[in-house]
Each structure stands twice: as C-alpha cells, then as structure tokens.
Amino acid sequence: MDFNEATLKERLAGKLIGRQVHFLEEIGSTNDYAFKLAHDGAPEGAVVIAESQTSGKGRMNRVWQSPPRRNLYTSIVFRPPVEPAAASQITLVAGVAAAQTLASYCPGRAAIKWPNDVMIGGRKACGILTEMKTAGNGVEFVVVGIGVNINIRKEELDEAFREHSTSVREEVGGPVSRLDMAVQLYENLERLYARFIREGFAGIRQLWLDNTDMVGKAIRVAFRDDIKEGRVAGIDHDGALLLGNNPGETVRIIAGDATIIKH
Ligand code: BTN
C-alpha cells in the first residue's frame, strides 16, 4: 500500500499517536516543524512525517541524511506530566520501541546502543533526537524525532556513514513497506509511552536492557572534552548508563556518545 497521508490516517485511526497527521513532501527538519506545531498548541500524539528533509538534524549538530521516499523521517509531540529531568527518559522509551520494531524484521540482530541509536548487526539503522520545551518546573512538550533507514541502499549512503550505517532493506535483502513499519513503530511507541506514564522509567528499564547488547562490553563515552572508558554494567533507575572502571567503581553517565572498543 502507498505511503501517504490518507493511508497513514486510516491505519492510525483511533490511536493516540497519529490523532493528527502532518504529511509533508519536503521540509527542513520534521523536529523543527513539530516543535512549532507543539508551540502553537498541537495535541499530544500529533505526528509529522516528511518524504525528505533538507536539513535533517542528528545529535551533536550532525546531519541526518534524508533522501526522498527512501526512509522514515518522523517527529511526534508528547506532553508528558513529568519533570524536565525525566523527559530525557522518553528517548530511551523511543529506543525500545524502535528496537522492537527493527527486531521484528531482523530477529536477534537489532540492538540499542546507548543512548539512542538502534543498530542492526552492529551498524546504525535508526537515530532518535529528542527536544523539549519546559514551562516553569514542568515540561510543556517533548518532540521525539526518529529517523529509520528503511529502503536506502548502501551505495546511496553518504561515504562518511557507509561503513557504520545500514538500512532494513540491506539487512533483509529487499524493499520493505514504509507504511507497515511506520505504523508498527507508532504502535510500539504508544504502548511503551503509556507504560512509562503509568509506571515511570521503572516500567521500561528491563525492556531497555532486553533490547541492548552493550552490557559487559568495553566502551568509550565522549561528552565534549570529557572521555571515560569502562565496561557497561547496565542502566540506573533513571536511565543513566552505569560504567564500571578499573578500581572497581561504577560511574553514572548521563550524556555522551558511546563507542564500542574492539580489542
Ligand atoms: C542521531 O542519531 O543523531 C539522531 C538522528 C535523528 C534523525 C531524525 S529524522 C526525523 C527527525 N527530524 C530531524 O531533523 N531529526 C530527526
């Protein structure tokens, strides 16, 4: 079935995520567009999808390659009743939703790399960028932006990403319905988000651990000039990464970029 506003609206009828669907042919960034919509009052569950992005954004000012009609570029508006410190946990919730979705196409090969990359066979297939607006001590809204490399071919990936990135098409050996995958991702996210609101991060933590292959691995985490190395011991009750280092102590990492160290 075609991937367009009508088919998406039909498949998402009655759900929270997708109660508003903004389907665009081309936009700078779906995150920026969703941020404006949310600022102007768009309800929780409003979804923005673009067929291409001219300034797709990654974390740490990186570019997110967004060629037309290949992949999924989407941003979702949430209005969680949580404190700003807990809002970043929604990124981890989205990571679990994306990992579960990719795992249904590539069983046993999809895994989360902290904080918010989803890998297939060790190569990145999905990235998540969360942006938030606070109001006083609370959260006014959170925009969760998700990019999934679905049908892009390896030779179409920018050379800079080619070695470390992949797409679902490359991994399963043929084209994949973007409509089916998008709907599955939104459904997984809706279920996990409801659980997060009900139970807090405690309801998500084990699912996150079930969907990562990082525990026990030696990694290097860089946050600006601060670089830490150690073995992943798990994640804390609030989503911080727990890193064991030589003197036998465990440090908490709340932000950064992780690289697996291959010996
Ligand atoms: C990362 O891995 O660095 C995060 C990438 C996030 C990309 C998505 S694509 C849809 C949404 N719009 C953006 O500009 N970025 C996110």
PDB file of C-alpha atoms and ligand atoms in Angstrom:
ATOM      1  CA  MET A   1       0.000   0.000   0.000  1.00  0.00           C
ATOM      2  CA  ASP A   2       1.165   3.550  -0.697  1.00  0.00           C
ATOM      3  CA  PHE A   3       2.834   5.590   1.987  1.00  0.00           C
ATOM      4  CA  ASN A   4       0.840   8.821   2.168  1.00  0.00           C
ATOM      5  CA  GLU A   5      -1.310  10.923   4.444  1.00  0.00           C
ATOM      6  CA  ALA A   6      -4.538   9.022   3.693  1.00  0.00           C
ATOM      7  CA  THR A   7      -3.129   5.526   4.261  1.00  0.00           C
ATOM      8  CA  LEU A   8      -1.386   6.602   7.451  1.00  0.00           C
ATOM      9  CA  LYS A   9      -4.506   8.295   8.805  1.00  0.00           C
ATOM     10  CA  GLU A  10      -6.539   5.191   8.048  1.00  0.00           C
ATOM     11  CA  ARG A  11      -4.108   2.867   9.824  1.00  0.00           C
ATOM     12  CA  LEU A  12      -3.712   5.167  12.834  1.00  0.00           C
ATOM     13  CA  ALA A  13      -7.416   5.929  13.327  1.00  0.00           C
ATOM     14  CA  GLY A  14      -8.415   5.879  16.992  1.00  0.00           C
ATOM     15  CA  LYS A  15      -4.852   5.835  18.299  1.00  0.00           C
ATOM     16  CA  LEU A  16      -3.132   8.463  20.423  1.00  0.00           C
ATOM     17  CA  ILE A  17      -0.069   8.638  18.183  1.00  0.00           C
ATOM     18  CA  GLY A  18      -1.443   9.749  14.849  1.00  0.00           C
ATOM     19  CA  ARG A  19      -4.536  11.606  16.096  1.00  0.00           C
ATOM     20  CA  GLN A  20      -3.118  14.415  13.936  1.00  0.00           C
ATOM     21  CA  VAL A  21      -1.005  13.520  10.907  1.00  0.00           C
ATOM     22  CA  HIS A  22       1.017  16.184   9.112  1.00  0.00           C
ATOM     23  CA  PHE A  23       2.443  14.550   5.996  1.00  0.00           C
ATOM     24  CA  LEU A  24       4.858  16.781   4.083  1.00  0.00           C
ATOM     25  CA  GLU A  25       6.621  16.277   0.788  1.00  0.00           C
ATOM     26  CA  GLU A  26       9.733  18.161   1.883  1.00  0.00           C
ATOM     27  CA  ILE A  27      10.716  20.100   4.973  1.00  0.00           C
ATOM     28  CA  GLY A  28      13.889  21.381   6.618  1.00  0.00           C
ATOM     29  CA  SER A  29      13.508  19.159   9.676  1.00  0.00           C
ATOM     30  CA  THR A  30      10.404  17.358  10.976  1.00  0.00           C
ATOM     31  CA  ASN A  31      11.626  18.127  14.508  1.00  0.00           C
ATOM     32  CA  ASP A  32      11.623  21.882  13.864  1.00  0.00           C
ATOM     33  CA  TYR A  33       8.202  21.659  12.220  1.00  0.00           C
ATOM     34  CA  ALA A  34       6.746  19.592  15.097  1.00  0.00           C
ATOM     35  CA  PHE A  35       8.293  21.974  17.639  1.00  0.00           C
ATOM     36  CA  LYS A  36       6.453  24.899  16.027  1.00  0.00           C
ATOM     37  CA  LEU A  37       3.206  22.939  15.879  1.00  0.00           C
ATOM     38  CA  ALA A  38       3.530  21.992  19.551  1.00  0.00           C
ATOM     39  CA  HIS A  39       4.332  25.579  20.440  1.00  0.00           C
ATOM     40  CA  ASP A  40       1.120  26.597  18.654  1.00  0.00           C
ATOM     41  CA  GLY A  41      -0.877  24.048  20.665  1.00  0.00           C
ATOM     42  CA  ALA A  42      -0.765  20.769  18.702  1.00  0.00           C
ATOM     43  CA  PRO A  43      -2.060  17.947  20.933  1.00  0.00           C
ATOM     44  CA  GLU A  44      -0.117  15.045  22.336  1.00  0.00           C
ATOM     45  CA  GLY A  45       0.149  12.375  19.658  1.00  0.00           C
ATOM     46  CA  ALA A  46       0.440  14.775  16.713  1.00  0.00           C
ATOM     47  CA  VAL A  47       2.792  13.289  14.150  1.00  0.00           C
ATOM     48  CA  VAL A  48       4.886  14.929  11.448  1.00  0.00           C
ATOM     49  CA  ILE A  49       6.270  12.859   8.574  1.00  0.00           C
ATOM     50  CA  ALA A  50       8.275  14.148   5.649  1.00  0.00           C
ATOM     51  CA  GLU A  51       9.220  12.398   2.445  1.00  0.00           C
ATOM     52  CA  SER A  52      12.541  14.242   2.563  1.00  0.00           C
ATOM     53  CA  GLN A  53      14.372  16.684   4.806  1.00  0.00           C
ATOM     54  CA  THR A  54      16.690  19.399   3.548  1.00  0.00           C
ATOM     55  CA  SER A  55      18.279  19.949   6.987  1.00  0.00           C
ATOM     56  CA  GLY A  56      17.705  16.668   8.819  1.00  0.00           C
ATOM     57  CA  LYS A  57      19.354  17.004  12.227  1.00  0.00           C
ATOM     58  CA  GLY A  58      21.208  14.426  14.259  1.00  0.00           C
ATOM     59  CA  ARG A  59      22.543  14.712  17.789  1.00  0.00           C
ATOM     60  CA  MET A  60      25.542  16.935  18.438  1.00  0.00           C
ATOM     61  CA  ASN A  61      24.880  19.097  15.381  1.00  0.00           C
ATOM     62  CA  ARG A  62      25.303  16.219  12.989  1.00  0.00           C
ATOM     63  CA  VAL A  63      23.466  15.931   9.697  1.00  0.00           C
ATOM     64  CA  TRP A  64      20.824  13.203   9.223  1.00  0.00           C
ATOM     65  CA  GLN A  65      20.865  12.040   5.626  1.00  0.00           C
ATOM     66  CA  SER A  66      17.272  12.329   4.380  1.00  0.00           C
ATOM     67  CA  PRO A  67      16.860  11.490   0.663  1.00  0.00           C
ATOM     68  CA  PRO A  68      13.284  11.445  -0.748  1.00  0.00           C
ATOM     69  CA  ARG A  69      10.982   8.413  -0.435  1.00  0.00           C
ATOM     70  CA  ARG A  70      13.517   6.018   0.960  1.00  0.00           C
ATOM     71  CA  ASN A  71      13.203   6.120   4.695  1.00  0.00           C
ATOM     72  CA  LEU A  72      11.117   7.289   7.622  1.00  0.00           C
ATOM     73  CA  TYR A  73      11.618  10.795   8.975  1.00  0.00           C
ATOM     74  CA  THR A  74       9.106  11.478  11.705  1.00  0.00           C
ATOM     75  CA  SER A  75       8.587  13.586  14.818  1.00  0.00           C
ATOM     76  CA  ILE A  76       5.958  13.032  17.477  1.00  0.00           C
ATOM     77  CA  VAL A  77       4.614  15.544  20.019  1.00  0.00           C
ATOM     78  CA  PHE A  78       4.259  14.407  23.636  1.00  0.00           C
ATOM     79  CA  ARG A  79       3.014  16.319  26.646  1.00  0.00           C
ATOM     80  CA  PRO A  80       4.193  14.100  29.499  1.00  0.00           C
ATOM     81  CA  PRO A  81       3.240  15.028  33.066  1.00  0.00           C
ATOM     82  CA  VAL A  82       6.831  14.637  34.274  1.00  0.00           C
ATOM     83  CA  GLU A  83       9.673  16.853  35.427  1.00  0.00           C
ATOM     84  CA  PRO A  84      12.236  18.013  32.865  1.00  0.00           C
ATOM     85  CA  ALA A  85      14.853  15.622  34.297  1.00  0.00           C
ATOM     86  CA  ALA A  86      12.631  12.646  33.448  1.00  0.00           C
ATOM     87  CA  ALA A  87      11.773  13.837  29.952  1.00  0.00           C
ATOM     88  CA  SER A  88      15.037  12.516  28.507  1.00  0.00           C
ATOM     89  CA  GLN A  89      13.850   9.033  29.525  1.00  0.00           C
ATOM     90  CA  ILE A  90      11.330   9.310  26.693  1.00  0.00           C
ATOM     91  CA  THR A  91      14.301   8.988  24.343  1.00  0.00           C
ATOM     92  CA  LEU A  92      15.025   5.609  25.915  1.00  0.00           C
ATOM     93  CA  VAL A  93      11.356   4.663  25.612  1.00  0.00           C
ATOM     94  CA  ALA A  94      11.521   5.514  21.904  1.00  0.00           C
ATOM     95  CA  GLY A  95      14.732   3.492  21.585  1.00  0.00           C
ATOM     96  CA  VAL A  96      12.956   0.396  22.919  1.00  0.00           C
ATOM     97  CA  ALA A  97      10.028   0.987  20.510  1.00  0.00           C
ATOM     98  CA  ALA A  98      12.393   1.307  17.550  1.00  0.00           C
ATOM     99  CA  ALA A  99      14.462  -1.720  18.594  1.00  0.00           C
ATOM    100  CA  GLN A 100      11.327  -3.872  18.954  1.00  0.00           C
ATOM    101  CA  THR A 101      10.196  -2.709  15.523  1.00  0.00           C
ATOM    102  CA  LEU A 102      13.531  -3.433  13.825  1.00  0.00           C
ATOM    103  CA  ALA A 103      13.779  -6.769  15.659  1.00  0.00           C
ATOM    104  CA  SER A 104      10.558  -7.918  14.040  1.00  0.00           C
ATOM    105  CA  TYR A 105      12.285  -7.514  10.645  1.00  0.00           C
ATOM    106  CA  CYS A 106      15.726  -8.709  11.746  1.00  0.00           C
ATOM    107  CA  PRO A 107      15.177 -11.098  14.680  1.00  0.00           C
ATOM    108  CA  GLY A 108      18.103 -11.302  17.059  1.00  0.00           C
ATOM    109  CA  ARG A 109      20.102  -8.660  15.189  1.00  0.00           C
ATOM    110  CA  ALA A 110      18.605  -5.339  16.324  1.00  0.00           C
ATOM    111  CA  ALA A 111      20.045  -3.737  19.444  1.00  0.00           C
ATOM    112  CA  ILE A 112      20.053  -0.361  21.171  1.00  0.00           C
ATOM    113  CA  LYS A 113      23.339   1.455  21.538  1.00  0.00           C
ATOM    114  CA  TRP A 114      23.070   3.882  24.437  1.00  0.00           C
ATOM    115  CA  PRO A 115      21.666   6.405  24.497  1.00  0.00           C
ATOM    116  CA  ASN A 116      19.520   6.289  21.402  1.00  0.00           C
ATOM    117  CA  ASP A 117      20.892   4.554  18.337  1.00  0.00           C
ATOM    118  CA  VAL A 118      19.362   1.347  17.092  1.00  0.00           C
ATOM    119  CA  MET A 119      21.780  -0.920  15.304  1.00  0.00           C
ATOM    120  CA  ILE A 120      21.302  -3.940  13.086  1.00  0.00           C
ATOM    121  CA  GLY A 121      24.278  -6.295  13.112  1.00  0.00           C
ATOM    122  CA  GLY A 122      26.389  -3.546  14.693  1.00  0.00           C
ATOM    123  CA  ARG A 123      25.538  -0.899  12.075  1.00  0.00           C
ATOM    124  CA  LYS A 124      23.289   2.083  12.724  1.00  0.00           C
ATOM    125  CA  ALA A 125      19.828   1.918  11.165  1.00  0.00           C
ATOM    126  CA  CYS A 126      17.924   4.358  13.374  1.00  0.00           C
ATOM    127  CA  GLY A 127      18.631   7.545  15.303  1.00  0.00           C
ATOM    128  CA  ILE A 128      16.491   9.479  17.765  1.00  0.00           C
ATOM    129  CA  LEU A 129      16.657  13.173  18.589  1.00  0.00           C
ATOM    130  CA  THR A 130      14.512  14.463  21.456  1.00  0.00           C
ATOM    131  CA  GLU A 131      13.915  18.154  22.014  1.00  0.00           C
ATOM    132  CA  MET A 132      11.880  19.679  24.800  1.00  0.00           C
ATOM    133  CA  LYS A 133      10.273  22.903  25.939  1.00  0.00           C
ATOM    134  CA  THR A 134       9.974  23.473  29.649  1.00  0.00           C
ATOM    135  CA  ALA A 135       7.452  25.662  31.427  1.00  0.00           C
ATOM    136  CA  GLY A 136       8.381  26.626  34.962  1.00  0.00           C
ATOM    137  CA  ASN A 137       9.421  23.420  36.703  1.00  0.00           C
ATOM    138  CA  GLY A 138       7.471  21.271  34.284  1.00  0.00           C
ATOM    139  CA  VAL A 139       7.559  20.106  30.703  1.00  0.00           C
ATOM    140  CA  GLU A 140       5.372  21.918  28.198  1.00  0.00           C
ATOM    141  CA  PHE A 141       6.092  19.427  25.437  1.00  0.00           C
ATOM    142  CA  VAL A 142       8.651  16.970  24.095  1.00  0.00           C
ATOM    143  CA  VAL A 143       9.300  16.326  20.419  1.00  0.00           C
ATOM    144  CA  VAL A 144      10.699  12.887  19.673  1.00  0.00           C
ATOM    145  CA  GLY A 145      12.306  12.744  16.236  1.00  0.00           C
ATOM    146  CA  ILE A 146      13.009   9.333  14.755  1.00  0.00           C
ATOM    147  CA  GLY A 147      14.881   8.573  11.560  1.00  0.00           C
ATOM    148  CA  VAL A 148      14.900   4.999  10.271  1.00  0.00           C
ATOM    149  CA  ASN A 149      16.956   3.920   7.288  1.00  0.00           C
ATOM    150  CA  ILE A 150      14.379   1.678   5.673  1.00  0.00           C
ATOM    151  CA  ASN A 151      14.945   1.386   1.936  1.00  0.00           C
ATOM    152  CA  ILE A 152      18.102   3.401   1.290  1.00  0.00           C
ATOM    153  CA  ARG A 153      20.743   1.303  -0.452  1.00  0.00           C
ATOM    154  CA  LYS A 154      24.265   1.047   0.811  1.00  0.00           C
ATOM    155  CA  GLU A 155      25.653   2.854  -2.245  1.00  0.00           C
ATOM    156  CA  GLU A 156      23.259   5.767  -1.610  1.00  0.00           C
ATOM    157  CA  LEU A 157      24.552   6.308   1.924  1.00  0.00           C
ATOM    158  CA  ASP A 158      26.990   9.205   2.233  1.00  0.00           C
ATOM    159  CA  GLU A 159      30.507   7.879   2.186  1.00  0.00           C
ATOM    160  CA  ALA A 160      31.080   9.234   5.667  1.00  0.00           C
ATOM    161  CA  PHE A 161      28.333   6.953   7.065  1.00  0.00           C
ATOM    162  CA  ARG A 162      28.674   3.939   4.792  1.00  0.00           C
ATOM    163  CA  GLU A 163      30.923   1.805   6.953  1.00  0.00           C
ATOM    164  CA  HIS A 164      28.935   2.223  10.155  1.00  0.00           C
ATOM    165  CA  SER A 165      25.359   2.511   8.818  1.00  0.00           C
ATOM    166  CA  THR A 166      22.871   0.197   7.227  1.00  0.00           C
ATOM    167  CA  SER A 167      19.201   0.010   6.243  1.00  0.00           C
ATOM    168  CA  VAL A 168      16.495  -2.561   6.809  1.00  0.00           C
ATOM    169  CA  ARG A 169      16.433  -3.224   3.062  1.00  0.00           C
ATOM    170  CA  GLU A 170      20.144  -4.058   3.062  1.00  0.00           C
ATOM    171  CA  GLU A 171      19.686  -6.394   6.004  1.00  0.00           C
ATOM    172  CA  VAL A 172      16.616  -8.288   4.787  1.00  0.00           C
ATOM    173  CA  GLY A 173      17.667  -8.297   1.142  1.00  0.00           C
ATOM    174  CA  GLY A 174      14.706  -6.448  -0.389  1.00  0.00           C
ATOM    175  CA  PRO A 175      12.384  -3.454  -0.116  1.00  0.00           C
ATOM    176  CA  VAL A 176      10.217  -3.036   2.955  1.00  0.00           C
ATOM    177  CA  SER A 177       6.791  -1.344   3.306  1.00  0.00           C
ATOM    178  CA  ARG A 178       7.400   2.015   4.934  1.00  0.00           C
ATOM    179  CA  LEU A 179       3.724   2.200   5.860  1.00  0.00           C
ATOM    180  CA  ASP A 180       3.768  -1.094   7.777  1.00  0.00           C
ATOM    181  CA  MET A 181       6.994  -0.220   9.524  1.00  0.00           C
ATOM    182  CA  ALA A 182       5.874   3.289  10.485  1.00  0.00           C
ATOM    183  CA  VAL A 183       2.570   2.006  11.870  1.00  0.00           C
ATOM    184  CA  GLN A 184       4.341  -0.689  13.877  1.00  0.00           C
ATOM    185  CA  LEU A 185       6.778   1.864  15.276  1.00  0.00           C
ATOM    186  CA  TYR A 186       3.979   4.227  16.336  1.00  0.00           C
ATOM    187  CA  GLU A 187       2.022   1.349  17.936  1.00  0.00           C
ATOM    188  CA  ASN A 188       5.053   0.141  19.874  1.00  0.00           C
ATOM    189  CA  LEU A 189       5.809   3.688  20.985  1.00  0.00           C
ATOM    190  CA  GLU A 190       2.210   4.306  22.071  1.00  0.00           C
ATOM    191  CA  ARG A 191       2.149   1.140  24.206  1.00  0.00           C
ATOM    192  CA  LEU A 192       5.536   1.853  25.818  1.00  0.00           C
ATOM    193  CA  TYR A 193       4.793   5.537  26.378  1.00  0.00           C
ATOM    194  CA  ALA A 194       1.545   4.601  28.197  1.00  0.00           C
ATOM    195  CA  ARG A 195       3.559   2.244  30.382  1.00  0.00           C
ATOM    196  CA  PHE A 196       6.137   4.956  31.070  1.00  0.00           C
ATOM    197  CA  ILE A 197       3.410   7.385  32.159  1.00  0.00           C
ATOM    198  CA  ARG A 198       1.817   4.689  34.366  1.00  0.00           C
ATOM    199  CA  GLU A 199       4.919   3.170  35.923  1.00  0.00           C
ATOM    200  CA  GLY A 200       7.722   5.661  35.311  1.00  0.00           C
ATOM    201  CA  PHE A 201      11.082   4.536  33.958  1.00  0.00           C
ATOM    202  CA  ALA A 202      10.898   1.506  36.282  1.00  0.00           C
ATOM    203  CA  GLY A 203       8.419   0.005  33.796  1.00  0.00           C
ATOM    204  CA  ILE A 204      10.820   0.461  30.872  1.00  0.00           C
ATOM    205  CA  ARG A 205      14.254  -0.253  32.347  1.00  0.00           C
ATOM    206  CA  GLN A 206      14.216  -4.044  31.944  1.00  0.00           C
ATOM    207  CA  LEU A 207      12.802  -3.782  28.419  1.00  0.00           C
ATOM    208  CA  TRP A 208      15.649  -1.446  27.538  1.00  0.00           C
ATOM    209  CA  LEU A 209      18.151  -3.976  28.924  1.00  0.00           C
ATOM    210  CA  ASP A 210      16.423  -6.776  26.976  1.00  0.00           C
ATOM    211  CA  ASN A 211      16.948  -4.799  23.770  1.00  0.00           C
ATOM    212  CA  THR A 212      20.595  -3.828  24.112  1.00  0.00           C
ATOM    213  CA  ASP A 213      23.744  -5.867  23.588  1.00  0.00           C
ATOM    214  CA  MET A 214      26.014  -3.378  25.345  1.00  0.00           C
ATOM    215  CA  VAL A 215      26.060  -4.851  28.833  1.00  0.00           C
ATOM    216  CA  GLY A 216      29.504  -6.280  29.579  1.00  0.00           C
ATOM    217  CA  LYS A 217      31.115  -4.527  26.614  1.00  0.00           C
ATOM    218  CA  ALA A 218      34.076  -2.176  26.907  1.00  0.00           C
ATOM    219  CA  ILE A 219      33.143   1.281  25.672  1.00  0.00           C
ATOM    220  CA  ARG A 220      34.443   4.807  25.434  1.00  0.00           C
ATOM    221  CA  VAL A 221      31.982   7.624  26.146  1.00  0.00           C
ATOM    222  CA  ALA A 222      32.762  11.131  24.988  1.00  0.00           C
ATOM    223  CA  PHE A 223      30.922  14.179  26.226  1.00  0.00           C
ATOM    224  CA  ARG A 224      32.552  17.318  24.866  1.00  0.00           C
ATOM    225  CA  ASP A 225      36.173  17.048  26.144  1.00  0.00           C
ATOM    226  CA  ASP A 226      35.381  14.508  28.814  1.00  0.00           C
ATOM    227  CA  ILE A 227      36.220  10.936  27.798  1.00  0.00           C
ATOM    228  CA  LYS A 228      35.519   7.945  30.005  1.00  0.00           C
ATOM    229  CA  GLU A 229      36.221   4.278  29.399  1.00  0.00           C
ATOM    230  CA  GLY A 230      34.870   1.229  31.131  1.00  0.00           C
ATOM    231  CA  ARG A 231      32.657  -1.795  30.887  1.00  0.00           C
ATOM    232  CA  VAL A 232      28.901  -1.321  30.687  1.00  0.00           C
ATOM    233  CA  ALA A 233      27.297  -2.561  33.900  1.00  0.00           C
ATOM    234  CA  GLY A 234      23.712  -1.631  32.984  1.00  0.00           C
ATOM    235  CA  ILE A 235      21.489   1.406  33.335  1.00  0.00           C
ATOM    236  CA  ASP A 236      20.404   3.086  36.525  1.00  0.00           C
ATOM    237  CA  HIS A 237      16.850   3.596  37.795  1.00  0.00           C
ATOM    238  CA  ASP A 238      16.695   6.927  35.915  1.00  0.00           C
ATOM    239  CA  GLY A 239      18.271   5.834  32.629  1.00  0.00           C
ATOM    240  CA  ALA A 240      21.869   6.894  33.326  1.00  0.00           C
ATOM    241  CA  LEU A 241      24.426   4.488  31.872  1.00  0.00           C
ATOM    242  CA  LEU A 242      26.424   2.603  34.510  1.00  0.00           C
ATOM    243  CA  LEU A 243      30.074   2.185  33.625  1.00  0.00           C
ATOM    244  CA  GLY A 244      32.394   0.001  35.666  1.00  0.00           C
ATOM    245  CA  ASN A 245      36.022   1.045  35.605  1.00  0.00           C
ATOM    246  CA  ASN A 246      39.297  -0.410  36.838  1.00  0.00           C
ATOM    247  CA  PRO A 247      39.376   0.487  40.503  1.00  0.00           C
ATOM    248  CA  GLY A 248      36.067  -1.346  40.752  1.00  0.00           C
ATOM    249  CA  GLU A 249      33.880   1.692  40.989  1.00  0.00           C
ATOM    250  CA  THR A 250      30.780   2.398  38.947  1.00  0.00           C
ATOM    251  CA  VAL A 251      30.236   5.782  37.392  1.00  0.00           C
ATOM    252  CA  ARG A 252      26.970   7.205  36.122  1.00  0.00           C
ATOM    253  CA  ILE A 253      26.944   8.705  32.635  1.00  0.00           C
ATOM    254  CA  ILE A 254      24.000  10.920  31.784  1.00  0.00           C
ATOM    255  CA  ALA A 255      25.002  12.202  28.333  1.00  0.00           C
ATOM    256  CA  GLY A 256      27.501  11.489  25.629  1.00  0.00           C
ATOM    257  CA  ASP A 257      28.396   9.456  22.590  1.00  0.00           C
ATOM    258  CA  ALA A 258      29.363   5.822  23.104  1.00  0.00           C
ATOM    259  CA  THR A 259      31.816   3.824  21.003  1.00  0.00           C
ATOM    260  CA  ILE A 260      32.331   0.111  21.491  1.00  0.00           C
ATOM    261  CA  ILE A 261      36.042  -0.605  21.939  1.00  0.00           C
ATOM    262  CA  LYS A 262      37.144  -3.520  19.798  1.00  0.00           C
ATOM    263  CA  HIS A 263      40.234  -5.299  21.097  1.00  0.00           C
TER     264      HIS A 263
HETATM  265  C1  BTN B   1      21.019  10.846  15.694  1.00  0.00           C
HETATM  266  O1  BTN B   1      21.232   9.646  15.568  1.00  0.00           O
HETATM  267  O2  BTN B   1      21.960  11.648  15.803  1.00  0.00           O
HETATM  268  C2  BTN B   1      19.610  11.334  15.697  1.00  0.00           C
HETATM  269  C3  BTN B   1      19.005  11.367  14.324  1.00  0.00           C
HETATM  270  C4  BTN B   1      17.572  11.814  14.315  1.00  0.00           C
HETATM  271  C5  BTN B   1      17.018  11.968  12.915  1.00  0.00           C
HETATM  272  C6  BTN B   1      15.556  12.250  12.889  1.00  0.00           C
HETATM  273  S1  BTN B   1      14.865  12.193  11.263  1.00  0.00           S
HETATM  274  C7  BTN B   1      13.374  12.874  11.839  1.00  0.00           C
HETATM  275  C8  BTN B   1      13.734  13.943  12.857  1.00  0.00           C
HETATM  276  N1  BTN B   1      13.987  15.205  12.206  1.00  0.00           N
HETATM  277  C9  BTN B   1      15.250  15.600  12.314  1.00  0.00           C
HETATM  278  O3  BTN B   1      15.731  16.643  11.824  1.00  0.00           O
HETATM  279  N2  BTN B   1      15.953  14.687  13.013  1.00  0.00           N
HETATM  280  C10 BTN B   1      15.107  13.594  13.463  1.00  0.00           C
END
